[in-house]
Coordinates of C-alpha atoms in Angstrom, one line a residue:
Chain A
X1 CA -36.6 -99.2 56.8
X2 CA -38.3 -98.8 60.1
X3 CA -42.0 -97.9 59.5
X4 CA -43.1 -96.1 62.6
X5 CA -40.5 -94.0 64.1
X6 CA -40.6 -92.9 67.9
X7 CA -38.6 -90.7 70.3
X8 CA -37.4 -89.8 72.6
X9 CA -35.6 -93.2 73.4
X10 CA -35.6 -92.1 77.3
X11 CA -37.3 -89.5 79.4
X12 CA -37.2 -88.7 82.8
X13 CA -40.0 -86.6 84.5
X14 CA -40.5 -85.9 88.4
X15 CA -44.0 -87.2 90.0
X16 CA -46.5 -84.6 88.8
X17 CA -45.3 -83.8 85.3
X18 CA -46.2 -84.4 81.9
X19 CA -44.8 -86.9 79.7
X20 CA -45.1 -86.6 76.2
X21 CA -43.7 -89.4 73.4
X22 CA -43.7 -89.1 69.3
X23 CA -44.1 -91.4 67.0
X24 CA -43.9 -90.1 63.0
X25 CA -45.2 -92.6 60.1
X26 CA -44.8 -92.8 56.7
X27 CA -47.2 -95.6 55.2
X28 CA -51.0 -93.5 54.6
X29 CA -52.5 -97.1 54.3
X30 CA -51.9 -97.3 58.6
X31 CA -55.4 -97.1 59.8
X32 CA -55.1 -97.8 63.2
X33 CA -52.3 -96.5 66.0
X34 CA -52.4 -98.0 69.4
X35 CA -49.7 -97.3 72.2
X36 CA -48.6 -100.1 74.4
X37 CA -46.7 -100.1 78.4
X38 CA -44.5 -102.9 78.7
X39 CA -42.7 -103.6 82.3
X40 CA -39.7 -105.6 82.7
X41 CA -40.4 -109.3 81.9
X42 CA -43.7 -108.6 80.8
X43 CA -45.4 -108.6 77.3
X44 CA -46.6 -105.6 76.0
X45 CA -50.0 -104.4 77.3
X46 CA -52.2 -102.2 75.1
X47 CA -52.8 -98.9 76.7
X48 CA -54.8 -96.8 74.6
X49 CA -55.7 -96.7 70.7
X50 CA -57.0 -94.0 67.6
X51 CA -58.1 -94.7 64.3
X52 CA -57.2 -91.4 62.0
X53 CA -60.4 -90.2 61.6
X54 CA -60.2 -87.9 65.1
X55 CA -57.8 -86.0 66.5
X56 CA -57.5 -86.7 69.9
X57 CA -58.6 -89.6 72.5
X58 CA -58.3 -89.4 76.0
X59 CA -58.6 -92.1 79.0
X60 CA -57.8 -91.2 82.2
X61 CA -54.4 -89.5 82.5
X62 CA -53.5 -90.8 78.5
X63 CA -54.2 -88.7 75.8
X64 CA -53.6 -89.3 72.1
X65 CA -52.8 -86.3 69.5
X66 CA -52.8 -87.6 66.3
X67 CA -52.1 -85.1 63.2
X68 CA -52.5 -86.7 60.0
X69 CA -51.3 -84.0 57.6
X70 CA -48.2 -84.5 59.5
X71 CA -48.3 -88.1 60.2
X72 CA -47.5 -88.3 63.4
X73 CA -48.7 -89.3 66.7
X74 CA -48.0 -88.2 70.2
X75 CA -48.9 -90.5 73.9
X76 CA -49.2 -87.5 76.6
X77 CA -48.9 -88.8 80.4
X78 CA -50.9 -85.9 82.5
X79 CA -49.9 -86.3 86.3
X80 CA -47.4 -89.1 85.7
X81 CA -46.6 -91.1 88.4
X82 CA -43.5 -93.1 89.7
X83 CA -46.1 -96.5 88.8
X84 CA -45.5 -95.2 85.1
X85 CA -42.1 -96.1 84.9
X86 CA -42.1 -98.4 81.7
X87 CA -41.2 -98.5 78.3
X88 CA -43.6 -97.2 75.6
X89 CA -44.6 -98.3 72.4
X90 CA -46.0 -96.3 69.3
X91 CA -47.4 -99.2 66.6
X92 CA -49.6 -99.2 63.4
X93 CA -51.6 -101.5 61.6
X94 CA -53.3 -101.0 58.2
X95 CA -56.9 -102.1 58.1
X96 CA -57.0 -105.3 58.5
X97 CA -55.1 -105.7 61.7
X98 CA -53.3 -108.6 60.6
X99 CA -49.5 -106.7 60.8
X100 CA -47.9 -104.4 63.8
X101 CA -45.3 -102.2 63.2
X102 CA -44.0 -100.8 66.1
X103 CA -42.1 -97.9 67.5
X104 CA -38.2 -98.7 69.3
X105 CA -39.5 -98.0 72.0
X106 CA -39.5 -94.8 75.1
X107 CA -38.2 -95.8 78.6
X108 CA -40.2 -93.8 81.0
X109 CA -38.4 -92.7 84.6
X110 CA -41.2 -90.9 86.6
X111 CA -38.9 -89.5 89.8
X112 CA -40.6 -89.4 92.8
Chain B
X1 CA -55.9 -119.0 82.0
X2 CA -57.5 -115.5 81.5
X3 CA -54.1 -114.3 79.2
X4 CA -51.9 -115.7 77.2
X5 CA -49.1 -118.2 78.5
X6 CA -45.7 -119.3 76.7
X7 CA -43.2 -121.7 77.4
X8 CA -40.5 -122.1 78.4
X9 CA -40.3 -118.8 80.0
X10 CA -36.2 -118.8 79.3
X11 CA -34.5 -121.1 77.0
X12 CA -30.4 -121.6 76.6
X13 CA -29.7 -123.0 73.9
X14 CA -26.0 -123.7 72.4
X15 CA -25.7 -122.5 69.1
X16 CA -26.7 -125.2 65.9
X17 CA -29.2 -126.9 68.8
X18 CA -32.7 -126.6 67.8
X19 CA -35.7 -125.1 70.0
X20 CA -39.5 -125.0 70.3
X21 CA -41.0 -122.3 71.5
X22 CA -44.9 -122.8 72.6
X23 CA -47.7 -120.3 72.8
X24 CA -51.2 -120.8 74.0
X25 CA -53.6 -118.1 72.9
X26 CA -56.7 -116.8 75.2
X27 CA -59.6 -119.2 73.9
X28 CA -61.6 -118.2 70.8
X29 CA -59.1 -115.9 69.6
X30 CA -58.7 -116.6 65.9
X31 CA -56.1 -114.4 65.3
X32 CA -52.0 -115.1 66.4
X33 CA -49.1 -113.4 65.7
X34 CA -45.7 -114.0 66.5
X35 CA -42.6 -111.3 67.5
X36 CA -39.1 -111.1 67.6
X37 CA -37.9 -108.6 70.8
X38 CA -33.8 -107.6 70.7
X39 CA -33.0 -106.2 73.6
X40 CA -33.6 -102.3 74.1
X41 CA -35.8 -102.3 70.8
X42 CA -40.0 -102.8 70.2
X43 CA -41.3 -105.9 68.8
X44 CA -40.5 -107.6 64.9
X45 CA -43.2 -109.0 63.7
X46 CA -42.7 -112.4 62.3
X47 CA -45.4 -114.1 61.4
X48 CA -49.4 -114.2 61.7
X49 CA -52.0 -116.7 61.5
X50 CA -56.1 -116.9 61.4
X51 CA -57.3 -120.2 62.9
X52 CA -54.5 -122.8 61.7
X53 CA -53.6 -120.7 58.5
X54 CA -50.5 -119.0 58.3
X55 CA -51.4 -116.4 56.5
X56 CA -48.5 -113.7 56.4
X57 CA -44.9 -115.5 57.3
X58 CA -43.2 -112.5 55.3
X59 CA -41.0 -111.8 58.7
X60 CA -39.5 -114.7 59.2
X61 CA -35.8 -114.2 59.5
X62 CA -34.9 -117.2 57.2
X63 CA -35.6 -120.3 56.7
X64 CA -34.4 -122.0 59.9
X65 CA -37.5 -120.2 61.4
X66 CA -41.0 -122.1 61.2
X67 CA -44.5 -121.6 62.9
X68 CA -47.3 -123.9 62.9
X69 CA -51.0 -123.8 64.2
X70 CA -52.1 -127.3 63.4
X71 CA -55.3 -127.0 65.1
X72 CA -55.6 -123.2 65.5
X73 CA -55.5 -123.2 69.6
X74 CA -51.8 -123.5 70.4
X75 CA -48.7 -122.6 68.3
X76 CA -45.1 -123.2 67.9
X77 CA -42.2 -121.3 66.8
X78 CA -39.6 -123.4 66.0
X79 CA -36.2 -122.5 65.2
X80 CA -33.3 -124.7 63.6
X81 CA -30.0 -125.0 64.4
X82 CA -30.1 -121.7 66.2
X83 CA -27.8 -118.7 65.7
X84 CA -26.1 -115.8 68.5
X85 CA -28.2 -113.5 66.2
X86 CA -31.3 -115.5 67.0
X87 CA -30.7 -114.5 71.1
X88 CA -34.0 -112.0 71.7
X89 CA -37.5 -112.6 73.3
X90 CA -40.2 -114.0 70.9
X91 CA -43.1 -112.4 71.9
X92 CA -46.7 -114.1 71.2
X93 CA -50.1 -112.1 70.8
X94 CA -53.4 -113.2 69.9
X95 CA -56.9 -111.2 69.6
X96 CA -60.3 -112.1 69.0
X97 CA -59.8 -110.7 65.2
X98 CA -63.4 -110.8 64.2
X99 CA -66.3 -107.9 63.7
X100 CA -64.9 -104.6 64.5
X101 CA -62.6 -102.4 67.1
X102 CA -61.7 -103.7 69.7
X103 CA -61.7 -107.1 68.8
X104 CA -58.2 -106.7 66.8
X105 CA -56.3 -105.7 70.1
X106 CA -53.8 -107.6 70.8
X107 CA -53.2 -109.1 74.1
X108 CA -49.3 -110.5 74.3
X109 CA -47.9 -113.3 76.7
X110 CA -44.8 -112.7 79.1
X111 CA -42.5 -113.8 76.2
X112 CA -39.9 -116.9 76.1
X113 CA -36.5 -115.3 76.2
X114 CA -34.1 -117.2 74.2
X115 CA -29.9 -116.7 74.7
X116 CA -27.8 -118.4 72.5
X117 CA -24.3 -119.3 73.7

């Protein structure tokens, strides 16, 4: 049973727009949610994080909305650009960080 | 090196033959984990050790996969007589994994990507 669920699988958006991703959860013990860009023949690089006790983090153009009652999580791209184009990764951890579970994954098309 | 490095980078393998996959973590991370990529899906994890303990193995596939730490720097994934099912790109990840936030991000290495004819 997958853990952390995440769509859409793809998304396209032209230069400018906003890109939004979900991720849903199940497991209340998950304690810490962090969203990862991975490029073609590259490992996964963290992006930007939240622990459940706020709603929202922002850095730079990224934005995390995280609803709790609801158990889910949302990335938001403001402005996205065509360097975007990746694929994106919701995961969660419990407390102790010693276990990722991880979303299948969002490949991001930013047209120019 | 200021990330994290694996080798080989890609490794064929015909299928019963067995492999070694290598890791080395940034230094002074205490914490590794390795994970299992199929194509067109996120990260499995595997397994995840603390210094040279392996400490959580419960996603190992079966038993023809093993990990090992011995001196809890570099690691190796080693898989027996390999499978088609095994074909995927094992990822690697270490993190400092002491105190508090942010020391538990991960930071991942390129990958090896394994094929298994």
């Amino acid at each position: 049973q997958q853990q952390v669920k995440q769509s859409p699988q793809s998304l396209i958006v032209q230069k400018g727009g906003i890109s939004i991703i979900n991720c849903a959860y199940e497991n209340t013990a998950f304690d810490y949610f962090p969203w990862y860009q991975q490029f073609p023949g590259k490992g996964p690089a963290l992006l930007i994080a939240i622990r459940p006790d706020v709603s929202e983090k922002k850095e730079g153009r990224f934005t995390i909305s995280f609803n709790k009652s609801a158990k889910q999580f949302s990335l938001h791209i403001m402005d996205s650009q065509p360097g975007d184009s990746a694929t994106y990764f919701c995961a969660a951890s419990t407390y102790n960080f010693n276990k990722f579970y991880f979303g299948s994954g969002t490949k991001l098309n930013v047209k120019p | 090196g200021a990330g994290v490095s694996q080798s080989p980078r890609y490794k064929v393998a015909k299928r019963g033959q067995d492999v070694a996959l290598r890791c080395d973590p940034i230094s002074g991370h205490v914490s590794l984990f390795w994970y299992q990529q199929a194509l067109g899906q996120g990260p499995e994890f595997l397994t995840y050790f603390q210094n040279e303990a392996q400490l959580d193995k419960s996603g190992l596939p079966s038993d023809r996969f093993f990990a090992e730490r011995p001196e809890g720097s570099v690691s190796t994934l080693k898989i027996q007589r390999t499978q088609q099912e095994d074909s995927a790109v094992y990822l690697c990840a270490s993190s400092l994994g002491t105190g508090t936030l942010p020391t538990y991000e991960q930071y991942f290495g390129p990958g090896t990507r394994l094929t298994v004819t």
